[in-house]
Amino acid sequence: MTNIRDLAKMAGVSVTTVSRVINNHPYVSEEKKNAVLKAIQDSNYHKNINAVHLSRGKTLLMGVVLPYSDHPYFALLLKGIAKQALEHNYKLVLFQTDYMKSRELEALDMLKHKQIDSLVICSRSCHVSTIEDHLQYGPIVLCENMKGKELSTTFINHYKTFVNALEYLYQKGHRNIGYCIGRKTGTNSRQRELAYSNFVNKYQLEYNQEYIIDQCLYFEDGEKVLKRILGMTNTPSALIVTNDQVAAGIVTACQSLDISIPKQLAIIGFDNQPIARMMNITSFELPLEEMGENMFLQAVNAEVTHKEFSVQFIERGTV
Amino acid sequence: MTNIRDLAKMAGVSVTTVSRVINNHPYVSEEKKNAVLKAIQDSNYHKNINAVHLSRGKTLLMGVVLPYSDHPYFALLLKGIAKQALEHNYKLVLFQTDYMKSRELEALDMLKHKQIDSLVICSRSCHVSTIEDHLQYGPIVLCENMKGKELSTTFINHYKTFVNALEYLYQKGHRNIGYCIGRKTGTNSRQRELAYSNFVNKYQLEYNQEYIIDQCLYFEDGEKVLKRILGMTNTPSALIVTNDQVAAGIVTACQSLDISIPKQLAIIGFDNQPIARMMNITSFELPLEEMGENMFLQAVNAEVTHKEFSVQFIERGTV
DNA sequence: TTGTAGGCGTTATCAC
DNA sequence: GTGATAACGCCTACAA
């Protein structure tokens, strides 16, 4: 592997001149420049990026932490991040955690070891304090409502959105409302749980623990959800499903059991994915791609900011 | 940021000794070792990985090229790769290409620039020769049948599998068989196309160009497919769908149009995903995760190998 | 406009 | 056991 010292020798110039040519710096005569260019041609020279990184103290690498990359919610966030990464000449290092703390720690470690410049955490397992401990090594962006902390955040108001969904269903006459989420822990889930319990209190409804169904991620989980609610002594008449894939799975499972939607079961999905349009599912549209883009930008600009994105309610046929 | 030179000063030893302690090398007295350890404690020192990379000439980073990471086929390959990466202490750099050559070239460039040690390409857009040109910079693994080339490959026999699917449908009485694929180009698609045209010739059936439907990737594409075949003058009676998500989408679209499966339309899916089981779709199971694992291993072991994986036919209710 | 020399942080060699 | 010292490949004052 040839290096700039070799090139310098070949071109009869100094390494500095070679470096200048390589990095398009000014103050190089055409003549020497061409000599260097020729040497590069002849030698199939290629920059050793690690040396550049070491010398510059930067890598142009950004870490992205997410639990599942095949899940549309995260895939869309990732898409937005990747879009901006491309424009800013950054590469991404992906950490698919399956919500294992150890994987998340690996990402934080890479930040600590300067292998990545910054980190976007789309959904975390670690405690905030663990994450804050790593802020000294580089910018970290979270995708949850965490105002006041010294790290940047991008989020939507899950509390308000859930209240809206619940009130909408209440107005439509529903009194037994359940909901499906990915996991019970996490800031977003807690906001939803809060909205739910406040709603139940407000209207003096029964707080039924089993109406909260977690581990709902993919289409096929819809079948499981339906079986579960049908097994309840008091089957809910409506479900808020925080993911259109699962909502579609429930709708499909209902069809094969001849359960009429929305008559026997009303459903509100989330994300407004193509599958929701196809299956005529009422859904909340989240601007996930833009949120991803925003997170990237927050991560490159060290400045700490907090940005809330708004959601849009799309009425269709499942309520 | 403290470095090992600082540590050496603090501990009253040489940088060599510090390095030995850090890397658990032998020949260092307990006493000095503890002094170094204490210095590390006191200084919140962290290894600069880039310096290690430069010094060692290795990064323990592997690149993974795939068109869509939210597509179950690729997500499963990735899962397998990630599993082995974890075990081998490798990190992954993801290149989601959307089949854009430029993105693939970025990955090849990173290999050239020693920013990654090796590269797994799950599906390529670039010409093989372009990829071969980069073999000098590190191992590259492809996921297609490419025996005889000097790069490692992991693949399944798409030709044989497709023949099996076609023969099975023929035996069931089908004479108008169409198929759905992701894209028309690519080694795998060409193998399938070959199987199809040979089949058509063998049984003297009509080769109908419009029976080959591409751009079939996600559940919601199923609706599009159904509309399309219903618009044909000679609607196929059976479809081979190279992806269970799309197959499920077709089944769902059929339900809402009261098209009976398999009576009016038979369907064979691919991948045997959970959704296929849920919707009782006949499918071919591909060992995608194992294939991913294998690709990782091929990429770390520089030795060139070719490995074929076999598929399993899962009979269910859609044929 | 050009070049010398020192530095980035770590590892490896070799002598003691 | 231990420690100088020379790589690794590049960047950048600073001097000329």
XYZ file of C-alpha atoms (C1' of nucleotides) in Angstrom:
670
model
C 0.000 0.000 0.000
C 1.481 3.253 -1.065
C 1.211 6.275 1.191
C 1.708 9.971 0.715
C 5.380 9.644 1.482
C 5.761 7.297 -1.461
C 3.800 9.678 -3.625
C 6.026 12.526 -2.549
C 9.068 10.579 -3.583
C 7.539 9.611 -6.905
C 6.427 13.127 -7.718
C 9.587 14.717 -6.441
C 7.766 16.920 -3.945
C 7.160 17.007 -0.210
C 4.443 15.177 1.632
C 2.855 18.499 2.419
C 2.382 19.236 -1.234
C 0.902 15.819 -1.748
C -1.465 16.389 1.139
C -2.448 19.736 -0.326
C -3.240 18.204 -3.664
C -5.215 15.388 -2.104
C -7.288 17.752 -0.026
C -7.675 20.414 -2.683
C -5.852 23.026 -0.728
C -4.622 26.167 -2.462
C -1.048 27.218 -3.081
C 0.141 24.427 -5.306
C 1.575 25.075 -8.753
C -0.113 23.363 -11.651
C 3.134 21.641 -12.452
C 3.634 19.990 -9.070
C -0.028 19.294 -8.788
C 0.047 17.330 -12.016
C 3.138 15.485 -10.906
C 1.312 14.391 -7.779
C -1.808 13.481 -9.703
C 0.283 11.369 -12.010
C 1.934 9.620 -9.096
C -1.518 8.868 -7.688
C -2.563 7.418 -11.032
C 0.510 5.263 -11.345
C 0.438 3.883 -7.855
C -3.208 3.096 -7.202
C -2.854 5.052 -4.002
C -5.766 5.300 -1.595
C -6.084 7.421 1.457
C -6.003 5.532 4.715
C -9.035 6.949 6.400
C -7.976 5.780 9.816
C -4.903 7.911 9.658
C -7.068 10.854 8.687
C -9.380 10.119 11.579
C -6.556 9.886 14.014
C -5.013 13.066 12.763
C -8.218 15.017 12.599
C -9.886 13.536 15.652
C -13.109 13.032 13.667
C -14.577 10.079 11.812
C -17.645 11.346 9.905
C -19.350 8.284 11.325
C -22.616 8.500 13.221
C -24.083 5.727 15.320
C -27.774 4.874 15.195
C -29.355 2.821 17.942
C -32.690 1.131 17.337
C -34.298 -2.059 18.592
C -35.557 -3.479 15.270
C -34.565 -2.231 11.861
C -37.218 -4.280 10.088
C -40.006 -2.506 11.916
C -41.628 0.199 9.800
C -41.560 2.766 12.589
C -37.815 2.496 13.014
C -37.158 1.839 9.358
C -38.702 5.195 8.542
C -36.756 7.023 11.200
C -33.657 5.388 9.785
C -34.590 6.433 6.296
C -34.721 10.049 7.363
C -31.430 9.802 9.195
C -29.811 8.113 6.213
C -31.088 10.785 3.863
C -29.374 13.554 5.760
C -26.316 11.408 6.343
C -25.904 11.120 2.615
C -26.162 14.860 2.115
C -23.675 15.580 4.851
C -21.221 12.954 3.732
C -21.660 10.951 6.903
C -21.771 7.196 7.184
C -23.961 5.368 9.662
C -23.066 2.605 12.063
C -26.166 0.691 12.969
C -26.812 -0.823 16.371
C -29.808 -3.097 16.336
C -30.331 -3.714 20.015
C -33.438 -5.856 20.379
C -33.700 -3.706 23.508
C -30.614 -5.290 25.031
C -28.752 -2.831 27.191
C -25.422 -4.375 26.281
C -25.896 -3.503 22.630
C -26.742 0.042 23.492
C -23.651 0.217 25.633
C -21.578 -0.879 22.679
C -22.756 2.178 20.829
C -21.992 4.421 23.764
C -18.579 2.800 23.972
C -17.863 3.548 20.359
C -18.646 7.165 21.055
C -16.334 7.097 24.021
C -13.593 5.592 21.908
C -14.011 8.161 19.168
C -14.986 5.560 16.635
C -18.150 7.538 15.947
C -18.610 11.270 16.239
C -22.151 11.263 17.531
C -25.060 9.018 18.346
C -28.772 8.949 17.610
C -30.791 6.719 19.904
C -34.210 6.024 18.437
C -35.362 4.051 21.442
C -33.339 3.367 24.515
C -33.034 0.669 27.143
C -30.358 2.266 29.271
C -31.090 4.731 31.996
C -30.872 8.397 31.024
C -28.067 8.930 33.467
C -25.982 6.294 31.690
C -26.514 8.158 28.477
C -25.777 11.509 30.033
C -22.504 10.140 31.311
C -21.455 9.767 27.704
C -22.346 13.241 26.553
C -18.805 14.346 27.289
C -17.619 12.203 24.375
C -19.976 13.597 21.748
C -23.534 14.685 20.933
C -26.336 12.224 21.638
C -29.882 12.620 20.361
C -32.935 10.924 21.833
C -36.331 10.336 20.296
C -38.511 11.063 23.290
C -39.834 13.983 25.272
C -37.015 14.836 27.638
C -36.975 18.604 27.797
C -34.600 20.213 30.212
C -31.873 17.643 29.870
C -28.636 18.630 28.247
C -29.095 16.360 25.268
C -31.062 17.027 22.106
C -34.441 15.420 21.569
C -36.944 14.912 18.791
C -40.388 13.733 19.747
C -44.107 13.839 19.341
C -46.594 14.392 22.099
C -47.770 10.857 22.705
C -49.850 11.933 25.668
C -51.925 14.395 23.687
C -52.234 12.060 20.719
C -53.474 9.254 22.914
C -55.959 11.544 24.634
C -57.272 12.569 21.232
C -57.656 8.973 20.163
C -59.422 8.035 23.379
C -61.777 11.010 23.272
C -62.613 10.272 19.659
C -63.524 6.719 20.508
C -65.507 7.871 23.544
C -67.550 10.206 21.377
C -68.241 7.312 19.050
C -69.780 5.563 22.003
C -66.974 3.278 23.103
C -66.589 2.637 26.801
C -64.348 -0.416 26.787
C -61.175 0.682 25.069
C -57.950 -1.247 25.009
C -54.608 -0.529 23.418
C -51.665 -2.362 21.921
C -48.063 -1.246 22.303
C -44.607 -2.555 21.614
C -43.337 -2.607 25.165
C -44.642 -1.351 28.475
C -41.504 0.430 29.544
C -40.096 3.491 27.846
C -41.017 7.155 28.004
C -43.499 6.979 25.152
C -45.352 4.037 26.627
C -45.537 5.706 29.994
C -47.012 8.821 28.444
C -49.622 6.694 26.796
C -50.362 4.830 29.960
C -50.791 8.148 31.740
C -53.184 9.389 29.084
C -55.106 6.172 29.387
C -55.448 6.193 33.141
C -56.406 9.871 33.181
C -59.032 9.157 30.565
C -60.409 6.243 32.525
C -60.605 8.375 35.656
C -62.219 11.294 33.876
C -65.101 9.193 32.640
C -65.225 6.908 35.640
C -64.523 3.850 33.558
C -62.995 0.675 34.831
C -59.209 0.527 34.613
C -58.679 -2.917 33.213
C -55.054 -4.007 33.312
C -55.545 -6.645 30.651
C -56.711 -4.017 28.170
C -53.095 -2.996 27.794
C -51.478 -5.466 25.439
C -47.754 -5.256 24.836
C -45.327 -7.052 22.526
C -47.306 -5.900 19.513
C -44.849 -5.295 16.719
C -45.620 -7.134 13.531
C -48.587 -8.013 11.352
C -48.767 -11.532 12.663
C -49.108 -10.268 16.227
C -52.608 -9.171 15.255
C -53.840 -12.720 15.492
C -52.496 -13.038 19.009
C -54.127 -9.776 20.048
C -57.508 -10.829 18.749
C -57.358 -14.203 20.471
C -56.417 -12.461 23.652
C -59.255 -9.938 23.680
C -61.778 -12.559 22.658
C -60.723 -14.532 25.687
C -61.534 -11.668 28.046
C -64.668 -11.693 30.141
C -65.316 -8.158 28.985
C -64.024 -7.822 25.443
C -63.114 -4.246 24.491
C -65.152 -2.665 21.737
C -62.252 -0.591 20.477
C -58.487 -0.835 20.239
C -55.834 1.781 19.771
C -52.945 0.070 18.072
C -49.648 1.929 18.046
C -48.591 0.404 14.760
C -50.445 -0.035 11.483
C -48.903 -3.425 10.790
C -50.453 -4.877 13.895
C -53.703 -3.035 13.217
C -53.774 -4.641 9.771
C -53.082 -8.011 11.319
C -56.016 -7.563 13.687
C -58.294 -6.527 10.852
C -57.238 -9.586 8.870
C -57.742 -11.893 11.826
C -61.189 -10.389 12.347
C -62.120 -11.080 8.745
C -61.319 -14.733 9.027
C -63.424 -14.951 12.198
C -66.260 -12.932 10.688
C -65.916 -10.201 13.239
C -67.269 -7.024 11.747
C -65.183 -3.861 11.828
C -65.974 -1.291 13.123
C -69.282 -2.669 14.358
C -67.950 -5.299 16.706
C -64.456 -3.939 17.038
C -63.189 -0.455 16.240
C -59.516 0.094 15.502
C -57.229 3.109 15.333
C -53.767 2.535 13.968
C -50.565 4.548 14.100
C -48.010 5.763 11.548
C -50.376 5.872 8.559
C -48.340 3.401 6.588
C -49.330 2.298 3.076
C -50.905 -0.804 4.583
C -53.326 1.428 6.502
C -54.489 3.099 3.331
C -54.795 -0.234 1.585
C -56.889 -1.737 4.348
C -58.814 1.456 5.055
C -57.588 1.730 8.606
C -58.105 4.939 10.569
C -54.679 6.044 11.694
C -52.463 8.776 13.084
C -49.803 9.908 10.709
C -46.436 10.536 12.303
C -43.777 12.437 10.334
C -41.199 9.760 11.008
C -38.896 10.438 8.125
C -38.683 14.129 8.952
C -38.082 13.245 12.551
C -35.176 11.082 11.455
C -33.758 13.914 9.404
C -34.091 16.240 12.336
C -32.301 13.845 14.642
C -29.401 13.608 12.276
C -29.100 17.373 12.117
C -29.292 17.661 15.863
C -26.493 15.141 16.154
C -24.120 16.949 13.810
C -24.826 20.372 15.269
C -23.526 20.019 18.773
C -26.012 22.627 20.038
C -28.732 21.177 22.300
C -32.283 21.591 21.013
C -35.703 20.049 21.541
C -38.137 19.659 18.713
C -41.720 18.486 18.874
C -43.395 17.180 15.759
C -47.136 17.108 15.336
C -49.331 14.234 14.200
C -52.260 14.169 11.864
C -55.417 12.159 12.325
C -56.540 10.257 9.239
C -60.163 9.133 9.463
C -60.960 5.987 7.542
C -63.255 3.050 7.943
C -62.204 1.153 11.062
C -63.942 3.320 13.655
C -8.329 13.560 26.535
C -5.653 11.615 28.276
C -3.545 9.190 26.311
C -1.220 6.392 27.231
C 1.683 8.790 27.443
C -0.135 10.695 30.157
C -0.926 7.454 31.907
C 2.715 6.463 31.726
C 3.720 9.696 33.394
C 1.066 9.344 36.072
C 1.975 5.778 36.846
C 5.670 6.374 36.614
C 6.162 3.724 33.936
C 6.763 3.618 30.202
C 4.094 3.752 27.521
C 4.986 0.206 26.636
C 4.040 -0.983 30.077
C 0.792 0.940 29.873
C 0.051 -0.662 26.528
C 0.794 -4.063 27.988
C -1.614 -3.521 30.829
C -4.319 -2.218 28.555
C -4.039 -5.176 26.225
C -3.557 -7.782 28.920
C -0.121 -8.738 27.760
C 2.120 -10.752 30.036
C 5.383 -9.665 31.634
C 4.266 -6.868 33.858
C 4.601 -6.873 37.619
C 1.540 -6.654 39.797
C 2.899 -3.494 41.293
C 3.275 -1.565 38.053
C 0.099 -3.024 36.726
C -1.804 -1.634 39.654
C -0.144 1.720 39.260
C -1.326 1.853 35.666
C -4.780 0.672 36.607
C -4.982 3.400 39.186
C -3.898 6.008 36.655
C -6.623 4.795 34.325
C -9.159 5.110 37.123
C -8.074 8.600 38.049
C -7.965 9.962 34.548
C -11.091 8.608 32.850
C -8.839 7.462 30.055
C -10.295 5.793 26.984
C -8.534 4.104 24.152
C -8.616 5.984 20.888
C -9.735 3.286 18.533
C -8.611 5.155 15.461
C -5.065 5.078 16.671
C -5.420 1.358 17.228
C -6.843 0.938 13.757
C -4.034 2.895 12.219
C -1.434 1.018 14.142
C -2.928 -2.392 13.532
C -4.195 -1.815 10.021
C -7.531 -3.360 10.968
C -10.842 -1.900 12.067
C -13.034 -4.821 13.176
C -15.694 -3.147 11.095
C -17.616 -4.991 8.406
C -19.755 -3.334 5.773
C -23.160 -4.723 4.825
C -24.813 -3.679 1.584
C -28.533 -4.216 1.136
C -31.257 -2.402 -0.778
C -33.909 -2.223 1.955
C -33.346 -2.995 5.595
C -37.058 -2.954 6.429
C -37.754 -5.826 4.073
C -38.056 -9.156 5.886
C -35.808 -10.972 3.448
C -32.919 -8.608 4.021
C -33.765 -8.001 7.646
C -33.300 -11.712 8.286
C -30.027 -11.888 6.414
C -28.896 -8.921 8.465
C -29.985 -10.603 11.644
C -27.761 -13.556 10.888
C -24.840 -11.353 9.997
C -25.327 -9.308 13.155
C -25.454 -12.427 15.269
C -22.033 -13.592 14.143
C -20.695 -10.047 14.232
C -21.551 -9.904 17.893
C -19.786 -13.156 18.611
C -16.697 -12.125 16.715
C -16.557 -8.689 18.239
C -17.174 -7.023 14.910
C -19.300 -3.951 14.321
C -21.374 -3.470 11.193
C -21.596 -0.481 8.916
C -24.843 -0.568 7.037
C -25.293 0.609 3.463
C -28.926 0.800 2.505
C -28.700 1.324 -1.214
C -32.249 1.364 -2.605
C -30.388 -0.279 -5.478
C -28.461 2.872 -6.240
C -25.035 2.103 -7.610
C -23.542 5.154 -5.968
C -24.403 3.856 -2.524
C -22.837 0.544 -3.286
C -19.740 2.311 -4.492
C -19.530 4.139 -1.192
C -19.240 0.802 0.524
C -16.579 -0.372 -1.886
C -14.759 2.895 -1.300
C -14.771 2.376 2.422
C -13.161 -0.984 1.851
C -10.580 0.625 -0.381
C -9.843 3.214 2.273
C -9.483 0.639 5.000
C -12.382 2.014 6.949
C -13.924 -1.449 6.916
C -12.111 -4.756 6.822
C -14.540 -6.617 4.616
C -17.854 -6.339 2.867
C -20.994 -8.421 2.567
C -23.210 -7.526 -0.360
C -26.672 -9.000 0.074
C -27.880 -7.770 -3.281
C -25.876 -5.788 -5.750
C -26.443 -3.195 -8.425
C -22.872 -2.812 -9.605
C -21.321 -5.019 -12.218
C -19.347 -7.993 -10.922
C -16.178 -6.639 -12.466
C -16.524 -3.457 -10.418
C -16.759 -5.563 -7.322
C -13.886 -7.786 -8.341
C -11.743 -4.688 -8.782
C -12.091 -4.117 -5.071
C -11.161 -7.585 -3.945
C -7.562 -6.430 -3.583
C -8.637 -4.270 -0.642
C -10.395 -6.950 1.358
C -12.783 -9.908 1.262
C -16.166 -9.404 -0.362
C -19.063 -11.835 -0.063
C -21.997 -12.023 -2.431
C -25.403 -13.588 -1.922
C -25.889 -15.135 -5.314
C -24.750 -18.120 -7.329
C -21.436 -17.061 -8.795
C -19.249 -20.102 -8.612
C -15.837 -19.920 -10.149
C -15.251 -16.279 -9.327
C -12.610 -15.405 -6.826
C -15.033 -14.041 -4.266
C -17.031 -15.976 -1.701
C -20.711 -16.593 -2.218
C -23.703 -17.830 -0.255
C -26.795 -18.698 -2.193
C -29.750 -20.923 -2.789
C -30.651 -22.561 -6.046
C -33.397 -20.273 -7.241
C -33.613 -22.085 -10.541
C -34.391 -25.429 -8.972
C -36.729 -23.932 -6.427
C -38.691 -22.151 -9.090
C -38.878 -25.277 -11.193
C -40.237 -27.149 -8.211
C -42.855 -24.489 -7.594
C -43.902 -24.486 -11.236
C -44.083 -28.253 -11.503
C -46.116 -28.416 -8.313
C -48.615 -25.944 -9.687
C -48.688 -27.770 -13.022
C -49.529 -30.995 -11.285
C -52.324 -29.211 -9.493
C -53.745 -28.402 -12.877
C -52.552 -24.846 -13.377
C -51.620 -23.776 -16.882
C -51.600 -20.005 -16.525
C -48.982 -19.263 -13.943
C -47.541 -15.863 -13.180
C -44.961 -14.693 -10.699
C -44.096 -11.668 -8.623
C -40.552 -10.518 -7.945
C -38.776 -7.548 -6.454
C -36.858 -6.487 -9.538
C -36.278 -7.964 -12.939
C -32.533 -7.560 -12.981
C -30.170 -9.439 -10.711
C -28.798 -12.942 -10.823
C -31.578 -14.444 -8.767
C -34.302 -12.943 -10.922
C -32.602 -14.141 -14.067
C -32.411 -17.657 -12.705
C -36.097 -17.546 -12.001
C -36.863 -16.156 -15.390
C -34.854 -18.970 -16.934
C -36.739 -21.566 -14.929
C -39.979 -19.986 -16.011
C -39.230 -19.887 -19.702
C -37.877 -23.435 -19.671
C -41.032 -24.565 -17.928
C -43.230 -22.783 -20.425
C -41.336 -24.368 -23.291
C -41.417 -27.819 -21.763
C -45.197 -27.827 -21.515
C -45.776 -25.778 -24.632
C -47.521 -23.050 -22.697
C -47.784 -19.472 -23.782
C -44.962 -17.229 -22.588
C -46.856 -14.206 -21.381
C -44.616 -11.273 -20.594
C -47.194 -9.583 -18.410
C -47.291 -12.616 -16.116
C -43.990 -11.440 -14.706
C -44.764 -8.707 -12.209
C -41.902 -6.832 -10.625
C -41.643 -4.191 -7.905
C -43.340 -6.515 -5.440
C -41.822 -5.861 -2.053
C -44.332 -5.050 0.643
C -47.705 -6.194 1.865
C -49.484 -3.284 0.259
C -48.105 -4.219 -3.134
C -50.457 -7.181 -3.037
C -53.378 -4.944 -3.916
C -51.553 -3.619 -6.952
C -50.718 -7.128 -8.109
C -54.289 -8.289 -7.845
C -55.618 -5.287 -9.747
C -53.066 -5.916 -12.406
C -53.843 -9.579 -12.983
C -57.564 -8.944 -12.883
C -57.053 -6.465 -15.682
C -55.428 -9.079 -17.914
C -57.340 -10.662 -20.750
C -56.155 -14.012 -19.531
C -55.910 -13.857 -15.762
C -53.426 -16.360 -14.311
C -54.856 -19.042 -12.076
C -51.764 -19.223 -9.919
C -49.024 -16.921 -8.711
C -45.596 -17.608 -7.328
C -44.751 -14.720 -5.075
C -41.131 -14.385 -4.018
C -42.063 -12.826 -0.722
C -44.622 -13.783 1.901
C -45.522 -10.193 2.704
C -46.708 -9.614 -0.823
C -48.395 -13.000 -0.873
C -50.283 -12.026 2.277
C -51.237 -8.740 0.685
C -52.640 -10.559 -2.317
C -54.590 -12.944 -0.123
C -56.025 -10.003 1.801
C -56.924 -8.133 -1.348
C -58.625 -11.280 -2.650
C -60.690 -11.545 0.500
C -62.084 -8.068 0.134
C -63.004 -8.809 -3.472
C -64.446 -12.198 -2.608
C -61.979 -14.020 -4.737
C -61.636 -17.522 -3.403
C -58.211 -18.940 -2.664
C -57.016 -21.365 -3.924
C -60.048 -22.002 -6.101
C -59.885 -18.903 -8.210
C -56.294 -18.008 -7.481
C -53.542 -20.213 -6.090
C -50.570 -18.671 -4.362
C -47.130 -19.860 -3.333
C -45.109 -17.550 -1.140
C -41.435 -17.393 -0.250
C -39.445 -17.173 2.967
C -42.016 -18.857 5.209
C -42.358 -15.841 7.448
C -44.685 -15.790 10.461
C -47.274 -14.017 8.342
C -47.395 -17.036 6.035
C -48.184 -19.326 8.907
C -50.807 -16.947 10.230
C -52.546 -16.652 6.891
C -52.055 -20.283 5.975
C -49.982 -19.518 2.901
C -48.056 -22.272 1.146
C -44.459 -21.155 1.091
C -40.822 -22.021 0.571
C -38.724 -21.657 3.649
C -35.319 -20.134 3.080
C -32.696 -20.367 5.827
C -32.015 -16.650 5.638
C -30.605 -16.166 9.077
C -28.134 -19.007 8.648
C -27.202 -17.635 5.280
C -26.442 -14.312 6.932
C -24.295 -16.026 9.509
C -22.468 -17.868 6.795
C -21.787 -14.697 4.863
C -20.279 -13.082 7.900
C -17.981 -16.016 8.447
C -16.957 -16.038 4.819
C -16.108 -12.371 5.082
C -13.868 -12.732 8.120
C -12.090 -15.812 6.812
C -10.349 -14.475 3.772
C -10.479 -17.913 2.116
C -12.811 -18.055 -0.902
C -15.714 -20.502 -0.600
C -19.116 -21.118 -2.150
C -21.989 -22.399 -0.101
C -25.392 -23.438 -1.308
C -28.284 -23.585 1.122
C -31.357 -25.650 0.537
C -34.961 -24.643 0.799
C -37.925 -26.433 2.259
C -41.416 -26.531 0.802
C -44.193 -25.858 3.295
C -47.578 -26.956 2.034
C -50.502 -24.992 3.379
C -53.853 -23.832 2.128
C -53.260 -21.448 -0.741
C -52.695 -23.975 -3.517
C 4.430 28.591 -3.282
C 7.020 24.918 -0.930
C 9.093 22.042 2.582
C 10.582 20.611 7.349
C 9.268 18.765 11.423
C 6.259 17.651 15.040
C 2.075 15.573 16.449
C -2.269 12.471 16.511
C -2.416 7.689 20.099
C -1.266 3.162 19.794
C 1.416 -1.057 18.886
C 5.621 -3.715 18.014
C 10.537 -4.538 18.032
C 14.478 -5.047 20.329
C 17.831 -4.269 23.635
C 18.669 -4.265 28.467
C 10.124 -7.547 33.426
C 10.904 -3.083 31.465
C 11.495 0.755 28.515
C 13.307 3.481 24.343
C 12.114 4.064 19.953
C 10.425 3.371 15.515
C 6.588 2.555 12.908
C 1.324 3.313 11.249
C -0.319 7.430 7.448
C -1.839 11.824 7.545
C -2.296 16.836 8.816
C -0.593 21.387 9.846
C 2.034 25.048 12.131
C 5.797 27.364 10.975
C 9.682 28.590 8.537
C 11.672 29.610 4.251
